[in-house]
Every structure is written in structure tokens, then in C-alpha cells.
Amino acid sequence: MAEDKKRLLFIRTYRSVGLGGPVPPLELLYMASSIERNFDGAFDIRIIDTGINNLSLEESYSRIKYFSPDFVLMNSQVWEAGFLHRVAALIKKIDKKITTIVQGQLATLAGEKVMFDENIDFVITGEGDLTLPVLIENVIKDEDLSAVEGIIWRKGPDIATNKKRIFIEDLNSFQISPSAWDLVNLKDYAKYSNWNGALKEDFYAPVLTSRGCPFECVFCCNRELLGKKFRTRSDENVVNEIRWLVENKGVKEIHIFDAVFNYDMERAKRICRALINSGLKISIAFPHGMRADRMDGELIRLLKAAGTYKLVYGVESGSENFQRKIRKNLVLDNVKEVIKKTSKSGMIVGGYFIMGFPGETETDVEKTIDFAVNSYLDIASFFKLTLYEEVTDRYRDILDSIKSKELSDYSFEDFSYYSKKRSYAEMDAAKLNYFILKAQRKFYMNPKRIFRSFLRFQNKILFIKNMLIALSLIIQSFLLKEIGSAEVTSGDS
């Protein structure tokens, strides 16, 4: 490494939540590109993803010490808080002069609490593309930080929260550079059962065509993280990036990680047509939940023609009542028809569901299970509701029964989507766990569904891995069957 360069280390503090696996860290690649543009190659940059080979603290310590960074940015989810702080302690043990920065979901939702740890020097809230280079430049020059938007920092003995930085408007100007793509080995991520749950080619590259989400689903923190305005890259810009990945990285599969790719249906159709006309022979998947009410027959056909083999719909609840309460506002009969049309096109169709909403009863949960089981879905994921203190004001009307203690508990150690301890619904955690496992059992113990999915999954090994995960949940559900009362078990099949 060049001795005259400053050294910046990005660490993705990945910890499993029981589903999926690590995916290439898009946020870090965007920020690395921004540093390269702003400092004209003056930084030696590395990325450590602790999700690759389940990197331990000891292994992380060795790699950090070897690189000897001047700056370390840690990107973390809320359930990774404990691991983040252990990593931060290791960094300061190596050298107290290393500047430590936290960015990502945890930083945006609980930034001031993160700063209670004196091993953390700065927090970046929201997007880091613009903020990180400004912050680093000010630290290097030892300038006043009061005007740096989008950071939380130490001002003497106090923790200071600066003005929020507005979200980036011109996404075409913020591209991942060729050298940033070299910071990760895309093939490292192919061995994991990722959030897509499927893989058609040997490996894939992640792509982001838009940022932001205008919808107001009460359980979601996307608006805090990405803003409520739907901001887009141009069709040409998107296709050019995919072409570059195909020609320079040997990529044959793309996973699009937009919060809501099909918010603008006409734009989605244009991108599909542009990909079709480009002549690129690629496979495409959408691991994040699409809106079923922003889908029509033409878009389904275009997605399929462009190379899409798998997509997921965010359904959340099978109760019309809770569709309104959580402000998802889907018409379930229409959703079921869209799922059927998508399945009939030959694509693998997944669905995301959430259980444990405040006020949700056993009857409501059963409706969600029945919707999934009786649909044309090939894959269904049933999550337990996770609430974050910073987003609860949007749905305070359904949270009267929830006191601030749990939401403000910064440990976040049990904030995974599969927590065994948490329930906001009209049932205790044990009963809610029972229903989630029951949903897995009823959905996946369907020979017709298993056979259809087996035929559609190109990667049979990954399919078998996914089924083994489902089988383990099914076995757990039988072991927990005594938890269910007579009335909740009477409908089992």
C-alpha cells in the first residue's frame, strides 16, 4: 500500500437474522466511489464484510491491524449494534487515533444513542455519498464541524446533532466507479442463500436504479433512510451500468435492490424495453418487495422478456382490516390475481409477510397464513414485526398499548426479524412464534408447490438449501405445537 496515502477502511458489520445472507454492500461501494472522486485517488480504500465466511472479532482485529487505517466507517443494521460496539472497541485498541464513523440504518435510526459509546467519533445519518468526503476533509484539515450537514459528533463534552443533509437529487452523477467494484469479490456472495432466495447464474451483481419511497407503510423505515421522494437514475444510465458489469466483470445476473422499483410503472416498462433492445442476455431478480398494485399484464410480460426470473411482492398482511391499519392499502383479491399472473408467466414469485402488529389477533394472523397458503406464491417469508422508536410517530394511533421502554432499549440485541421474545400483538411472544412456524409448515408442506418450485429454480443446490431451512422451521413448529391452544390448532392441515 502507498505510504503517502491516507487509508480508509469500510466495515460491513454483518450479523445474520436467520434468513438470507450477506449481499454485496452497495452503500459502501457508492461511498468509496465518492471518496475517489473527491480526493482524486489520495486514499487507499479497503472493504471488510464480516458476513463473508462469518468473520469473527479476532479475525476482524487481525485484518484491521494489518491495514492500519486512518479512518474506519462501519455500516450497521439495528440488530448489529452489539457487534458494532465490540468492533469499535477493537479499533480503538489498535490505535486510539483512528477516526471511527458509523453509517447505515442503525446510525440514522439511533444515531445519538450510538454516540454514547466513546469509541465512536462520528455518526453519519441518511445517505453518506456527500457527507463522508466533506466530513473526512474537515477532520483532516482540523476545521470546525458545525456546518457539516448530516453528522452527529462530539462538541466538547456534548453530543451535537447537525442539520440533516438533503437527499441527493441527481443520481446519475453518483455512480459506482470501476475501481470501487474491485473492492469486493462478487463471487464470494454467490455461496449464500441471499435475500433473493434464488440464483440462476454463477454469481450476481447488485444494482440500484432509484432511491426513496413515497408510500407510508407504518412499519417501514425506508422514508427515514432514503426519503419519501422517488428519485431515479435515467434509463440509459441504468442500462450502461449493467452493460459495464457484463462486459468488465463477467456478470450474467443482476439483482435490483430498489425499495419500490415499480412505483413509476411507465419508467419500469421503459427500463425493461431498454434492456430488451440492448441485446444484453442477463438474468434479473428483484429481492425487495414490489408493489402488487403497481403491476399490470404488460409490465409482467416486459419483466419476463427482459430476463426477470424471480420477483417478490410485499403483501405484509392477509387481513383487509390490517391492510388499512398499516397503511399498505392493498386490495387483497387484486394482489392474489397479480401473483397468479406473475406465476403463470413462468417467474418464481415470492411474498413477504409480517406478523405481530399492535392489535393483531389470532384471527388476523390466520388470515395472513391462509392468504399465503392459497396463493400461487413459490416462496413466502414470514417476519415478526420490528418497531423502531424513530418511526413510531407515523402510527401512534395503533401503538397506544406500547410503552417507550422496549422501543427505547438501545441494546437491540433481539431486534432480528425472527426474535423469539418480542410481540406487540394480542398474544404473547410464544403464541406468535407458534403462528410464524405454523405458517412455514402449512406453506411449504405442499407437494405441488415444492415440485413447481423445484422445476423453476435453476440452482438446484440452492433450492435444496432453502428447503432445508424451511424444513428446520417446520420441525420447530411441530416441537412447539403444544403452545397452540385447541382453537388455534384446529385448523391445521
Short mmCIF file of N, CA and C in Angstrom, two decimals, residues 8-119:
data_model
loop_
_atom_site.label_atom_id
_atom_site.label_comp_id
_atom_site.label_asym_id
_atom_site.label_seq_id
_atom_site.Cartn_x
_atom_site.Cartn_y
_atom_site.Cartn_z
N LEU A 8 -8.51 4.39 4.26
CA LEU A 8 -9.91 4.35 4.68
C LEU A 8 -10.41 2.91 4.61
N LEU A 9 -10.92 2.42 5.72
CA LEU A 9 -11.45 1.06 5.78
C LEU A 9 -12.96 1.11 6.00
N PHE A 10 -13.70 0.45 5.12
CA PHE A 10 -15.14 0.26 5.31
C PHE A 10 -15.37 -1.12 5.92
N ILE A 11 -16.19 -1.19 6.95
CA ILE A 11 -16.53 -2.48 7.55
C ILE A 11 -18.04 -2.66 7.53
N ARG A 12 -18.49 -3.71 6.89
CA ARG A 12 -19.90 -4.10 6.96
C ARG A 12 -20.03 -5.07 8.11
N THR A 13 -20.67 -4.60 9.21
CA THR A 13 -20.74 -5.41 10.43
C THR A 13 -21.91 -6.38 10.36
N TYR A 14 -21.82 -7.32 9.44
CA TYR A 14 -22.94 -8.23 9.18
C TYR A 14 -23.12 -9.24 10.30
N ARG A 15 -24.36 -9.38 10.75
CA ARG A 15 -24.77 -10.46 11.64
C ARG A 15 -26.07 -11.04 11.09
N SER A 16 -26.20 -12.34 11.04
CA SER A 16 -27.37 -12.98 10.45
C SER A 16 -28.61 -12.74 11.30
N VAL A 17 -29.76 -12.60 10.61
CA VAL A 17 -31.05 -12.51 11.31
C VAL A 17 -31.86 -13.78 11.10
N GLY A 18 -31.22 -14.80 10.60
CA GLY A 18 -31.89 -16.09 10.46
C GLY A 18 -32.43 -16.37 9.07
N LEU A 19 -32.29 -15.43 8.16
CA LEU A 19 -32.75 -15.63 6.78
C LEU A 19 -31.76 -14.97 5.85
N GLY A 20 -31.56 -15.57 4.70
CA GLY A 20 -30.72 -14.94 3.70
C GLY A 20 -29.25 -15.01 4.08
N GLY A 21 -28.51 -14.03 3.63
CA GLY A 21 -27.09 -13.97 3.87
C GLY A 21 -26.57 -12.63 3.40
N PRO A 22 -25.26 -12.42 3.51
CA PRO A 22 -24.71 -11.12 3.09
C PRO A 22 -24.88 -10.89 1.60
N VAL A 23 -25.12 -9.64 1.25
CA VAL A 23 -25.19 -9.24 -0.16
C VAL A 23 -24.11 -8.19 -0.39
N PRO A 24 -23.64 -8.02 -1.61
CA PRO A 24 -22.61 -7.01 -1.88
C PRO A 24 -23.04 -5.65 -1.34
N PRO A 25 -22.15 -4.96 -0.61
CA PRO A 25 -22.53 -3.74 0.13
C PRO A 25 -22.62 -2.50 -0.76
N LEU A 26 -23.77 -2.31 -1.37
CA LEU A 26 -23.95 -1.20 -2.31
C LEU A 26 -23.63 0.16 -1.69
N GLU A 27 -24.12 0.39 -0.47
CA GLU A 27 -23.88 1.69 0.18
C GLU A 27 -22.39 1.99 0.27
N LEU A 28 -21.61 0.99 0.64
CA LEU A 28 -20.18 1.18 0.79
C LEU A 28 -19.51 1.43 -0.56
N LEU A 29 -19.98 0.76 -1.59
CA LEU A 29 -19.41 0.96 -2.92
C LEU A 29 -19.69 2.38 -3.42
N TYR A 30 -20.89 2.87 -3.14
CA TYR A 30 -21.20 4.26 -3.53
C TYR A 30 -20.33 5.25 -2.77
N MET A 31 -20.15 5.03 -1.46
CA MET A 31 -19.33 5.96 -0.68
C MET A 31 -17.86 5.88 -1.07
N ALA A 32 -17.37 4.68 -1.36
CA ALA A 32 -15.98 4.53 -1.81
C ALA A 32 -15.77 5.30 -3.11
N SER A 33 -16.74 5.22 -4.01
CA SER A 33 -16.65 5.95 -5.28
C SER A 33 -16.63 7.45 -5.05
N SER A 34 -17.42 7.90 -4.10
CA SER A 34 -17.48 9.33 -3.78
C SER A 34 -16.14 9.82 -3.23
N ILE A 35 -15.51 9.01 -2.39
CA ILE A 35 -14.19 9.37 -1.86
C ILE A 35 -13.17 9.45 -2.99
N GLU A 36 -13.21 8.50 -3.90
CA GLU A 36 -12.28 8.51 -5.04
C GLU A 36 -12.45 9.77 -5.87
N ARG A 37 -13.69 10.16 -6.14
CA ARG A 37 -13.94 11.34 -6.96
C ARG A 37 -13.47 12.61 -6.26
N ASN A 38 -13.75 12.71 -4.97
CA ASN A 38 -13.46 13.94 -4.24
C ASN A 38 -12.00 14.10 -3.86
N PHE A 39 -11.28 12.99 -3.71
CA PHE A 39 -9.88 13.07 -3.27
C PHE A 39 -8.90 12.62 -4.35
N ASP A 40 -9.41 12.37 -5.55
CA ASP A 40 -8.56 12.11 -6.71
C ASP A 40 -7.49 11.06 -6.43
N GLY A 41 -7.92 9.93 -5.88
CA GLY A 41 -7.01 8.81 -5.67
C GLY A 41 -6.07 8.96 -4.49
N ALA A 42 -6.33 9.92 -3.60
CA ALA A 42 -5.43 10.16 -2.47
C ALA A 42 -5.66 9.19 -1.31
N PHE A 43 -6.65 8.29 -1.46
CA PHE A 43 -6.95 7.34 -0.39
C PHE A 43 -6.71 5.91 -0.86
N ASP A 44 -6.15 5.11 0.04
CA ASP A 44 -6.11 3.66 -0.14
C ASP A 44 -7.34 3.11 0.57
N ILE A 45 -8.22 2.44 -0.16
CA ILE A 45 -9.52 2.03 0.37
C ILE A 45 -9.63 0.52 0.38
N ARG A 46 -10.20 -0.01 1.45
CA ARG A 46 -10.47 -1.44 1.56
C ARG A 46 -11.88 -1.63 2.14
N ILE A 47 -12.46 -2.81 1.88
CA ILE A 47 -13.75 -3.19 2.48
C ILE A 47 -13.58 -4.53 3.17
N ILE A 48 -14.07 -4.60 4.40
CA ILE A 48 -14.19 -5.87 5.12
C ILE A 48 -15.67 -6.13 5.34
N ASP A 49 -16.16 -7.25 4.87
CA ASP A 49 -17.54 -7.67 5.12
C ASP A 49 -17.49 -8.86 6.06
N THR A 50 -17.91 -8.66 7.30
CA THR A 50 -17.81 -9.74 8.29
C THR A 50 -18.79 -10.87 7.99
N GLY A 51 -19.70 -10.65 7.05
CA GLY A 51 -20.62 -11.72 6.67
C GLY A 51 -19.97 -12.78 5.80
N ILE A 52 -18.88 -12.43 5.14
CA ILE A 52 -18.18 -13.40 4.30
C ILE A 52 -17.38 -14.34 5.20
N ASN A 53 -17.72 -15.60 5.15
CA ASN A 53 -17.10 -16.63 5.99
C ASN A 53 -17.33 -16.37 7.48
N ASN A 54 -18.39 -15.60 7.80
CA ASN A 54 -18.76 -15.34 9.19
C ASN A 54 -17.54 -14.89 10.00
N LEU A 55 -16.93 -13.83 9.56
CA LEU A 55 -15.68 -13.33 10.15
C LEU A 55 -15.84 -13.03 11.63
N SER A 56 -14.96 -13.58 12.45
CA SER A 56 -15.03 -13.39 13.90
C SER A 56 -14.39 -12.07 14.31
N LEU A 57 -14.57 -11.70 15.58
CA LEU A 57 -13.93 -10.49 16.09
C LEU A 57 -12.41 -10.60 16.00
N GLU A 58 -11.88 -11.77 16.32
CA GLU A 58 -10.43 -11.97 16.28
C GLU A 58 -9.89 -11.81 14.86
N GLU A 59 -10.60 -12.38 13.89
CA GLU A 59 -10.17 -12.26 12.50
C GLU A 59 -10.31 -10.82 12.02
N SER A 60 -11.37 -10.15 12.45
CA SER A 60 -11.56 -8.74 12.10
C SER A 60 -10.41 -7.90 12.66
N TYR A 61 -10.05 -8.18 13.91
CA TYR A 61 -8.96 -7.45 14.58
C TYR A 61 -7.67 -7.57 13.77
N SER A 62 -7.35 -8.77 13.34
CA SER A 62 -6.11 -9.00 12.59
C SER A 62 -6.11 -8.23 11.27
N ARG A 63 -7.24 -8.23 10.58
CA ARG A 63 -7.30 -7.55 9.28
C ARG A 63 -7.24 -6.04 9.44
N ILE A 64 -7.92 -5.53 10.47
CA ILE A 64 -7.90 -4.08 10.71
C ILE A 64 -6.48 -3.64 11.07
N LYS A 65 -5.85 -4.39 11.95
CA LYS A 65 -4.49 -4.04 12.39
C LYS A 65 -3.51 -4.08 11.23
N TYR A 66 -3.65 -5.06 10.36
CA TYR A 66 -2.74 -5.18 9.22
C TYR A 66 -2.89 -3.99 8.27
N PHE A 67 -4.12 -3.56 8.02
CA PHE A 67 -4.34 -2.45 7.09
C PHE A 67 -3.93 -1.11 7.71
N SER A 68 -4.03 -1.00 9.04
CA SER A 68 -3.64 0.21 9.77
C SER A 68 -4.32 1.46 9.21
N PRO A 69 -5.65 1.52 9.29
CA PRO A 69 -6.39 2.63 8.67
C PRO A 69 -6.29 3.94 9.46
N ASP A 70 -6.49 5.03 8.74
CA ASP A 70 -6.64 6.34 9.39
C ASP A 70 -8.11 6.59 9.74
N PHE A 71 -9.00 6.10 8.88
CA PHE A 71 -10.44 6.24 9.08
C PHE A 71 -11.09 4.87 8.92
N VAL A 72 -12.09 4.59 9.76
CA VAL A 72 -12.90 3.38 9.62
C VAL A 72 -14.36 3.78 9.63
N LEU A 73 -15.09 3.41 8.58
CA LEU A 73 -16.54 3.61 8.56
C LEU A 73 -17.21 2.26 8.69
N MET A 74 -18.09 2.14 9.69
CA MET A 74 -18.83 0.90 9.93
C MET A 74 -20.28 1.09 9.53
N ASN A 75 -20.76 0.20 8.68
CA ASN A 75 -22.14 0.23 8.22
C ASN A 75 -22.91 -0.87 8.93
N SER A 76 -23.98 -0.50 9.66
CA SER A 76 -24.64 -1.47 10.54
C SER A 76 -26.15 -1.35 10.51
N GLN A 77 -26.81 -2.51 10.68
CA GLN A 77 -28.24 -2.58 10.90
C GLN A 77 -28.51 -2.51 12.41
N VAL A 78 -29.76 -2.25 12.80
CA VAL A 78 -30.03 -2.04 14.22
C VAL A 78 -29.71 -3.27 15.06
N TRP A 79 -29.97 -4.47 14.55
CA TRP A 79 -29.73 -5.67 15.36
C TRP A 79 -28.23 -5.99 15.47
N GLU A 80 -27.42 -5.22 14.76
CA GLU A 80 -25.97 -5.43 14.82
C GLU A 80 -25.28 -4.48 15.79
N ALA A 81 -26.07 -3.75 16.59
CA ALA A 81 -25.50 -2.73 17.47
C ALA A 81 -24.44 -3.31 18.40
N GLY A 82 -24.74 -4.43 19.04
CA GLY A 82 -23.79 -5.02 19.97
C GLY A 82 -22.47 -5.37 19.30
N PHE A 83 -22.56 -5.99 18.12
CA PHE A 83 -21.35 -6.37 17.39
C PHE A 83 -20.59 -5.13 16.94
N LEU A 84 -21.32 -4.11 16.49
CA LEU A 84 -20.69 -2.86 16.08
C LEU A 84 -19.82 -2.29 17.19
N HIS A 85 -20.36 -2.22 18.40
CA HIS A 85 -19.61 -1.61 19.50
C HIS A 85 -18.41 -2.45 19.90
N ARG A 86 -18.51 -3.76 19.73
CA ARG A 86 -17.34 -4.59 20.01
C ARG A 86 -16.24 -4.35 18.97
N VAL A 87 -16.65 -4.17 17.71
CA VAL A 87 -15.67 -3.86 16.67
C VAL A 87 -15.04 -2.49 16.92
N ALA A 88 -15.85 -1.51 17.31
CA ALA A 88 -15.33 -0.17 17.58
C ALA A 88 -14.30 -0.20 18.70
N ALA A 89 -14.55 -1.01 19.72
CA ALA A 89 -13.59 -1.14 20.82
C ALA A 89 -12.27 -1.73 20.33
N LEU A 90 -12.37 -2.72 19.43
CA LEU A 90 -11.16 -3.31 18.85
C LEU A 90 -10.34 -2.28 18.08
N ILE A 91 -11.05 -1.45 17.33
CA ILE A 91 -10.36 -0.43 16.51
C ILE A 91 -9.58 0.52 17.40
N LYS A 92 -10.21 1.00 18.46
CA LYS A 92 -9.54 1.94 19.36
C LYS A 92 -8.43 1.25 20.16
N LYS A 93 -8.56 -0.06 20.34
CA LYS A 93 -7.48 -0.82 20.99
C LYS A 93 -6.24 -0.86 20.10
N ILE A 94 -6.46 -0.95 18.80
CA ILE A 94 -5.35 -0.94 17.85
C ILE A 94 -4.66 0.42 17.85
N ASP A 95 -5.47 1.47 17.77
CA ASP A 95 -4.91 2.83 17.75
C ASP A 95 -6.03 3.83 18.04
N LYS A 96 -5.90 4.54 19.14
CA LYS A 96 -6.94 5.50 19.53
C LYS A 96 -7.05 6.66 18.54
N LYS A 97 -6.04 6.84 17.70
CA LYS A 97 -6.06 7.95 16.75
C LYS A 97 -6.90 7.64 15.51
N ILE A 98 -7.28 6.38 15.34
CA ILE A 98 -8.13 6.04 14.19
C ILE A 98 -9.48 6.71 14.35
N THR A 99 -9.93 7.40 13.32
CA THR A 99 -11.24 8.06 13.35
C THR A 99 -12.32 7.04 13.01
N THR A 100 -13.27 6.86 13.92
CA THR A 100 -14.33 5.87 13.72
C THR A 100 -15.64 6.57 13.37
N ILE A 101 -16.31 6.05 12.35
CA ILE A 101 -17.55 6.63 11.84
C ILE A 101 -18.57 5.50 11.70
N VAL A 102 -19.82 5.77 12.06
CA VAL A 102 -20.90 4.79 11.88
C VAL A 102 -21.92 5.37 10.91
N GLN A 103 -22.35 4.55 9.97
CA GLN A 103 -23.33 4.97 8.96
C GLN A 103 -24.25 3.79 8.69
N GLY A 104 -25.43 4.07 8.16
CA GLY A 104 -26.36 3.00 7.82
C GLY A 104 -27.65 3.10 8.60
N GLN A 105 -28.41 2.02 8.61
CA GLN A 105 -29.72 2.01 9.26
C GLN A 105 -29.61 2.36 10.74
N LEU A 106 -28.69 1.72 11.44
CA LEU A 106 -28.52 1.98 12.87
C LEU A 106 -28.19 3.44 13.13
N ALA A 107 -27.28 4.00 12.33
CA ALA A 107 -26.86 5.38 12.52
C ALA A 107 -28.01 6.35 12.32
N THR A 108 -28.85 6.10 11.32
CA THR A 108 -29.96 7.00 11.03
C THR A 108 -31.08 6.89 12.05
N LEU A 109 -31.35 5.69 12.54
CA LEU A 109 -32.48 5.48 13.45
C LEU A 109 -32.12 5.68 14.91
N ALA A 110 -30.85 5.56 15.26
CA ALA A 110 -30.46 5.67 16.68
C ALA A 110 -29.09 6.31 16.82
N GLY A 111 -28.85 7.35 16.02
CA GLY A 111 -27.52 7.95 15.95
C GLY A 111 -27.00 8.51 17.26
N GLU A 112 -27.85 9.23 18.00
CA GLU A 112 -27.38 9.82 19.26
C GLU A 112 -27.05 8.74 20.28
N LYS A 113 -27.80 7.65 20.27
CA LYS A 113 -27.52 6.55 21.19
C LYS A 113 -26.21 5.85 20.82
N VAL A 114 -25.93 5.75 19.52
CA VAL A 114 -24.65 5.18 19.08
C VAL A 114 -23.49 5.98 19.66
N MET A 115 -23.67 7.29 19.72
CA MET A 115 -22.60 8.18 20.18
C MET A 115 -22.35 8.09 21.68
N PHE A 116 -23.21 7.40 22.42
CA PHE A 116 -22.93 7.18 23.84
C PHE A 116 -21.64 6.38 24.02
N ASP A 117 -21.27 5.63 23.00
CA ASP A 117 -20.03 4.85 23.02
C ASP A 117 -18.87 5.77 22.64
N GLU A 118 -17.95 5.97 23.55
CA GLU A 118 -16.84 6.88 23.30
C GLU A 118 -15.85 6.34 22.28
N ASN A 119 -16.01 5.08 21.89
CA ASN A 119 -15.18 4.54 20.81
C ASN A 119 -15.66 4.98 19.43
#
